Amino acid sequence: MHTETPLMPGPILTDDELASVRREYRAARLLPARTYHDPAILEWERDHILRADWVLVAREEDVAEPTSFVRIEVDGEDIIVVRGRDESIRAFYNVCQHRGTAVEERECGKAVRFQCPYHAWIYDLEGTLIRAKHTDDLEDFSFAEYSLRPIHVATWQGFVFLNLSADEPEPLEGHLGDLVDQLSRFDFRNLRSAKQIIYDVNANWKFIAENYSECYHCPGVHPQLNKLTPYDLGGDYDPHGAWQGGWMELVDGAETMALDGGHGSRHNRPPMCGVTSEDERRIYYYVLWPLAFLSIHPDYLLVHRLEPIAPDRTRVICDWLFEPETIGKPDFDPSEPVEFWDLTNRQDWHVCELQQRGTRSRTWVSGRYSNNEPSVQAFDLMVAARYAGEPFPSRPTVRDRFDTPVPKPLGDAGNGNGTANGNGHAAGKDRLGARAKASSGG
Ligand code: FES
Ligand SMILES: [Fe+2]
């Protein structure tokens, strides 16, 4: 019987399931429970997302010098990322083309060439096979064909992205879309990580991304964060590309996100390159599809990278990046921002793990978005687009977090929120301001 191979993967959800996620967000439903639990769905995601999309994997600083390399793991693959003598960054599967041995054993370092420890086949820094003894009389054999298998590499703002697809992918900048212009005022290329913490979270990678996408949970889960950036002060952007994001407003007197309350806590950490006076009052949050989050603070950049391990397990690598001049100061101390976000991260992992546990129940099918979660739907719509084998919609959702009139509590003529969260802001007024900026900001 003749079967046709489809160009794009077939839908992994039923038409009804896809349609209910894709409704206008006040009518939409969350992704079905099985997408967070079924090993077959994670396998499908590995094939059609993790091995098909650009994935942020490292910083250029990890291969700062020519001939320096780092070994990384993406989707279970052992990969060498190396900066050549020509300054170009390249990536290869760490697999000898003779009998498949891992060629490089060191985690990182400098390499003149890569020599397989087994039978000493040698590859240059461009991955080309340059020596393989006793192969001169083989039939149908050329060094060119037995070079290390290359991987697509691109860089942006000092980040290294890989695309494991065998075909030529869309250029990274096309994939990132208007995020490139939106963040062009910053220069993150020289930032350096002053601290890295790796977390093992017992939750599906999509639960973690959805959690990062909203601050509906902030008053209860993050009392410390909510004091600095009340959950209802901010806005969302209107993404055209593989991202979604928005910002939160810092309360008067707060200078950044740090454990001591952010009040005067920046000490000797001046704003990062490109930070405007408006940026100094905000924290920006971006999900870079599929596995990275960028949180832009006035004085540092926080980067989360997710590595899905199992349907219910994700490794999260968190880096705190600062300007090199800031790190170089004798009194540089990142502990306030590090401890603030370490606390916030753990608060998030806790609820994500509870969600993973609860959604295992046979009684759970899928839920509804509150009117405070259009960014969660924006993320889910990217998932739904990939599940459907379609490009991302150019305008995935209603991007205004606060465009719904907030019902007043009975007997309260004023706005209760401003006083309730103790920051002195008039919530209704600021929401309007945030909305006006949101529509012009993206
Ligand atoms: S397996 Fe690498 S040289 Fe033989
Ligand atoms: Fe959170």
PDB file of C-alpha atoms in Angstrom, residues 53-216:
ATOM      1  CA  ASP A  53      14.302  24.561  16.498  1.00  0.00           C
ATOM      2  CA  TRP A  54      17.169  26.844  17.433  1.00  0.00           C
ATOM      3  CA  VAL A  55      18.083  26.178  21.070  1.00  0.00           C
ATOM      4  CA  LEU A  56      20.124  28.524  23.268  1.00  0.00           C
ATOM      5  CA  VAL A  57      22.926  26.362  24.676  1.00  0.00           C
ATOM      6  CA  ALA A  58      25.876  28.466  25.825  1.00  0.00           C
ATOM      7  CA  ARG A  59      27.553  31.850  25.967  1.00  0.00           C
ATOM      8  CA  GLU A  60      30.287  32.995  23.651  1.00  0.00           C
ATOM      9  CA  GLU A  61      32.399  33.499  26.782  1.00  0.00           C
ATOM     10  CA  ASP A  62      32.421  29.697  27.120  1.00  0.00           C
ATOM     11  CA  VAL A  63      34.654  29.619  24.030  1.00  0.00           C
ATOM     12  CA  ALA A  64      36.189  33.039  24.421  1.00  0.00           C
ATOM     13  CA  GLU A  65      39.595  32.390  22.835  1.00  0.00           C
ATOM     14  CA  PRO A  66      40.420  30.912  19.432  1.00  0.00           C
ATOM     15  CA  THR A  67      41.011  27.132  19.779  1.00  0.00           C
ATOM     16  CA  SER A  68      38.974  26.961  22.991  1.00  0.00           C
ATOM     17  CA  PHE A  69      36.171  24.432  23.141  1.00  0.00           C
ATOM     18  CA  VAL A  70      33.441  23.319  25.491  1.00  0.00           C
ATOM     19  CA  ARG A  71      31.477  20.104  25.514  1.00  0.00           C
ATOM     20  CA  ILE A  72      27.756  20.441  26.006  1.00  0.00           C
ATOM     21  CA  GLU A  73      24.820  18.097  26.020  1.00  0.00           C
ATOM     22  CA  VAL A  74      21.738  18.901  23.988  1.00  0.00           C
ATOM     23  CA  ASP A  75      18.899  16.452  23.971  1.00  0.00           C
ATOM     24  CA  GLY A  76      21.179  13.620  25.097  1.00  0.00           C
ATOM     25  CA  GLU A  77      23.741  14.352  22.387  1.00  0.00           C
ATOM     26  CA  ASP A  78      27.387  14.947  23.317  1.00  0.00           C
ATOM     27  CA  ILE A  79      28.428  18.040  21.349  1.00  0.00           C
ATOM     28  CA  ILE A  80      31.703  19.940  20.919  1.00  0.00           C
ATOM     29  CA  VAL A  81      31.429  23.725  20.500  1.00  0.00           C
ATOM     30  CA  VAL A  82      34.751  25.194  19.398  1.00  0.00           C
ATOM     31  CA  ARG A  83      36.060  28.588  18.361  1.00  0.00           C
ATOM     32  CA  GLY A  84      38.367  28.202  15.379  1.00  0.00           C
ATOM     33  CA  ARG A  85      41.556  30.091  14.687  1.00  0.00           C
ATOM     34  CA  ASP A  86      39.421  32.228  12.373  1.00  0.00           C
ATOM     35  CA  GLU A  87      37.272  33.238  15.435  1.00  0.00           C
ATOM     36  CA  SER A  88      34.227  31.407  14.023  1.00  0.00           C
ATOM     37  CA  ILE A  89      32.276  29.207  16.395  1.00  0.00           C
ATOM     38  CA  ARG A  90      31.467  25.718  15.116  1.00  0.00           C
ATOM     39  CA  ALA A  91      29.758  22.704  16.637  1.00  0.00           C
ATOM     40  CA  PHE A  92      30.042  18.981  15.985  1.00  0.00           C
ATOM     41  CA  TYR A  93      28.681  15.762  17.389  1.00  0.00           C
ATOM     42  CA  ASN A  94      31.424  14.305  19.578  1.00  0.00           C
ATOM     43  CA  VAL A  95      31.394  11.057  17.596  1.00  0.00           C
ATOM     44  CA  CYS A  96      34.355   9.649  15.709  1.00  0.00           C
ATOM     45  CA  GLN A  97      33.338   8.656  12.204  1.00  0.00           C
ATOM     46  CA  HIS A  98      35.460   5.479  12.370  1.00  0.00           C
ATOM     47  CA  ARG A  99      33.785   3.355  15.035  1.00  0.00           C
ATOM     48  CA  GLY A 100      31.801   5.951  16.880  1.00  0.00           C
ATOM     49  CA  THR A 101      33.977   6.675  19.896  1.00  0.00           C
ATOM     50  CA  ALA A 102      33.639   9.981  21.738  1.00  0.00           C
ATOM     51  CA  VAL A 103      36.575  11.932  20.364  1.00  0.00           C
ATOM     52  CA  GLU A 104      37.044  14.546  23.092  1.00  0.00           C
ATOM     53  CA  GLU A 105      36.934  13.547  26.736  1.00  0.00           C
ATOM     54  CA  ARG A 106      37.703  16.863  28.418  1.00  0.00           C
ATOM     55  CA  GLU A 107      34.799  19.075  29.460  1.00  0.00           C
ATOM     56  CA  CYS A 108      36.456  22.191  28.083  1.00  0.00           C
ATOM     57  CA  GLY A 109      39.869  23.550  27.266  1.00  0.00           C
ATOM     58  CA  LYS A 110      42.040  24.348  24.291  1.00  0.00           C
ATOM     59  CA  ALA A 111      42.532  22.043  21.341  1.00  0.00           C
ATOM     60  CA  VAL A 112      45.053  22.071  18.525  1.00  0.00           C
ATOM     61  CA  ARG A 113      43.026  19.309  16.886  1.00  0.00           C
ATOM     62  CA  PHE A 114      40.660  16.557  18.004  1.00  0.00           C
ATOM     63  CA  GLN A 115      42.277  13.149  18.104  1.00  0.00           C
ATOM     64  CA  CYS A 116      40.177  10.081  18.752  1.00  0.00           C
ATOM     65  CA  PRO A 117      41.579   8.145  21.729  1.00  0.00           C
ATOM     66  CA  TYR A 118      40.766   4.767  20.117  1.00  0.00           C
ATOM     67  CA  HIS A 119      42.586   4.492  16.727  1.00  0.00           C
ATOM     68  CA  ALA A 120      43.856   8.062  16.544  1.00  0.00           C
ATOM     69  CA  TRP A 121      41.839   9.446  13.679  1.00  0.00           C
ATOM     70  CA  ILE A 122      42.468  13.189  13.723  1.00  0.00           C
ATOM     71  CA  TYR A 123      40.041  16.005  12.958  1.00  0.00           C
ATOM     72  CA  ASP A 124      40.932  19.688  12.673  1.00  0.00           C
ATOM     73  CA  LEU A 125      39.039  22.461  14.476  1.00  0.00           C
ATOM     74  CA  GLU A 126      36.700  22.703  11.502  1.00  0.00           C
ATOM     75  CA  GLY A 127      35.782  19.058  12.049  1.00  0.00           C
ATOM     76  CA  THR A 128      37.493  17.853   8.891  1.00  0.00           C
ATOM     77  CA  LEU A 129      39.124  14.457   9.043  1.00  0.00           C
ATOM     78  CA  ILE A 130      42.831  15.078   8.391  1.00  0.00           C
ATOM     79  CA  ARG A 131      44.424  11.773   9.341  1.00  0.00           C
ATOM     80  CA  ALA A 132      43.188   8.179   9.353  1.00  0.00           C
ATOM     81  CA  LYS A 133      45.916   5.589   9.062  1.00  0.00           C
ATOM     82  CA  HIS A 134      45.458   2.510   6.896  1.00  0.00           C
ATOM     83  CA  THR A 135      42.548   3.849   4.902  1.00  0.00           C
ATOM     84  CA  ASP A 136      44.400   4.721   1.711  1.00  0.00           C
ATOM     85  CA  ASP A 137      43.237   1.638  -0.211  1.00  0.00           C
ATOM     86  CA  LEU A 138      39.617   1.661   0.925  1.00  0.00           C
ATOM     87  CA  GLU A 139      36.962   1.737  -1.729  1.00  0.00           C
ATOM     88  CA  ASP A 140      34.533   4.594  -1.850  1.00  0.00           C
ATOM     89  CA  PHE A 141      36.178   6.446   1.044  1.00  0.00           C
ATOM     90  CA  SER A 142      37.133  10.100   1.272  1.00  0.00           C
ATOM     91  CA  PHE A 143      38.253  12.144   4.249  1.00  0.00           C
ATOM     92  CA  ALA A 144      35.672  14.800   3.359  1.00  0.00           C
ATOM     93  CA  GLU A 145      32.828  12.341   3.816  1.00  0.00           C
ATOM     94  CA  TYR A 146      34.083  11.136   7.190  1.00  0.00           C
ATOM     95  CA  SER A 147      34.464  14.476   8.927  1.00  0.00           C
ATOM     96  CA  LEU A 148      32.818  15.121  12.293  1.00  0.00           C
ATOM     97  CA  ARG A 149      29.098  15.643  11.760  1.00  0.00           C
ATOM     98  CA  PRO A 150      28.481  19.399  11.921  1.00  0.00           C
ATOM     99  CA  ILE A 151      25.632  21.186  13.704  1.00  0.00           C
ATOM    100  CA  HIS A 152      24.146  24.551  12.711  1.00  0.00           C
ATOM    101  CA  VAL A 153      25.452  27.352  14.966  1.00  0.00           C
ATOM    102  CA  ALA A 154      24.403  30.977  15.290  1.00  0.00           C
ATOM    103  CA  THR A 155      25.074  33.693  17.832  1.00  0.00           C
ATOM    104  CA  TRP A 156      23.091  36.670  19.060  1.00  0.00           C
ATOM    105  CA  GLN A 157      23.840  39.031  21.955  1.00  0.00           C
ATOM    106  CA  GLY A 158      26.669  36.772  23.118  1.00  0.00           C
ATOM    107  CA  PHE A 159      24.456  33.674  23.209  1.00  0.00           C
ATOM    108  CA  VAL A 160      25.308  30.541  21.248  1.00  0.00           C
ATOM    109  CA  PHE A 161      22.370  28.751  19.640  1.00  0.00           C
ATOM    110  CA  LEU A 162      22.424  25.337  17.987  1.00  0.00           C
ATOM    111  CA  ASN A 163      19.979  23.795  15.589  1.00  0.00           C
ATOM    112  CA  LEU A 164      20.227  20.009  15.367  1.00  0.00           C
ATOM    113  CA  SER A 165      18.095  19.695  12.297  1.00  0.00           C
ATOM    114  CA  ALA A 166      19.699  17.886   9.356  1.00  0.00           C
ATOM    115  CA  ASP A 167      18.197  20.401   6.947  1.00  0.00           C
ATOM    116  CA  GLU A 168      19.178  24.027   6.562  1.00  0.00           C
ATOM    117  CA  PRO A 169      17.145  25.860   9.231  1.00  0.00           C
ATOM    118  CA  GLU A 170      15.572  29.268   9.045  1.00  0.00           C
ATOM    119  CA  PRO A 171      18.253  31.842  10.006  1.00  0.00           C
ATOM    120  CA  LEU A 172      18.320  32.528  13.756  1.00  0.00           C
ATOM    121  CA  GLU A 173      17.393  36.172  13.329  1.00  0.00           C
ATOM    122  CA  GLY A 174      14.316  35.194  11.322  1.00  0.00           C
ATOM    123  CA  HIS A 175      13.378  32.763  14.070  1.00  0.00           C
ATOM    124  CA  LEU A 176      13.791  35.411  16.797  1.00  0.00           C
ATOM    125  CA  GLY A 177      11.794  37.882  14.707  1.00  0.00           C
ATOM    126  CA  ASP A 178      11.218  41.337  16.158  1.00  0.00           C
ATOM    127  CA  LEU A 179      12.950  40.445  19.437  1.00  0.00           C
ATOM    128  CA  VAL A 180      16.231  41.271  17.694  1.00  0.00           C
ATOM    129  CA  ASP A 181      15.160  44.890  17.135  1.00  0.00           C
ATOM    130  CA  GLN A 182      13.446  45.113  20.473  1.00  0.00           C
ATOM    131  CA  LEU A 183      16.611  44.251  22.403  1.00  0.00           C
ATOM    132  CA  SER A 184      19.035  46.002  20.052  1.00  0.00           C
ATOM    133  CA  ARG A 185      19.481  48.903  22.493  1.00  0.00           C
ATOM    134  CA  PHE A 186      21.263  46.496  24.858  1.00  0.00           C
ATOM    135  CA  ASP A 187      24.683  44.998  24.327  1.00  0.00           C
ATOM    136  CA  PHE A 188      24.855  41.701  26.184  1.00  0.00           C
ATOM    137  CA  ARG A 189      27.829  40.347  24.218  1.00  0.00           C
ATOM    138  CA  ASN A 190      30.418  41.130  26.875  1.00  0.00           C
ATOM    139  CA  LEU A 191      28.437  40.103  29.930  1.00  0.00           C
ATOM    140  CA  ARG A 192      30.028  37.431  32.088  1.00  0.00           C
ATOM    141  CA  SER A 193      28.405  34.889  34.372  1.00  0.00           C
ATOM    142  CA  ALA A 194      29.357  35.519  37.992  1.00  0.00           C
ATOM    143  CA  LYS A 195      27.264  32.654  39.349  1.00  0.00           C
ATOM    144  CA  GLN A 196      25.605  29.528  38.046  1.00  0.00           C
ATOM    145  CA  ILE A 197      23.174  27.296  39.911  1.00  0.00           C
ATOM    146  CA  ILE A 198      21.783  24.074  38.456  1.00  0.00           C
ATOM    147  CA  TYR A 199      18.423  22.822  39.668  1.00  0.00           C
ATOM    148  CA  ASP A 200      16.796  19.451  39.220  1.00  0.00           C
ATOM    149  CA  VAL A 201      13.068  20.096  39.060  1.00  0.00           C
ATOM    150  CA  ASN A 202      10.459  17.344  39.143  1.00  0.00           C
ATOM    151  CA  ALA A 203       8.200  19.010  36.617  1.00  0.00           C
ATOM    152  CA  ASN A 204       7.613  19.052  32.885  1.00  0.00           C
ATOM    153  CA  TRP A 205       9.553  21.726  30.980  1.00  0.00           C
ATOM    154  CA  LYS A 206       6.322  23.348  29.751  1.00  0.00           C
ATOM    155  CA  PHE A 207       4.998  23.792  33.298  1.00  0.00           C
ATOM    156  CA  ILE A 208       8.216  25.658  34.106  1.00  0.00           C
ATOM    157  CA  ALA A 209       7.890  27.905  31.044  1.00  0.00           C
ATOM    158  CA  GLU A 210       4.234  28.616  31.801  1.00  0.00           C
ATOM    159  CA  ASN A 211       5.110  29.447  35.377  1.00  0.00           C
ATOM    160  CA  TYR A 212       7.783  31.905  34.209  1.00  0.00           C
ATOM    161  CA  SER A 213       5.271  33.504  31.841  1.00  0.00           C
ATOM    162  CA  GLU A 214       2.891  34.891  34.443  1.00  0.00           C
ATOM    163  CA  CYS A 215       2.878  36.737  37.746  1.00  0.00           C
ATOM    164  CA  TYR A 216      -0.656  35.752  38.727  1.00  0.00           C
TER     165      TYR A 216
END
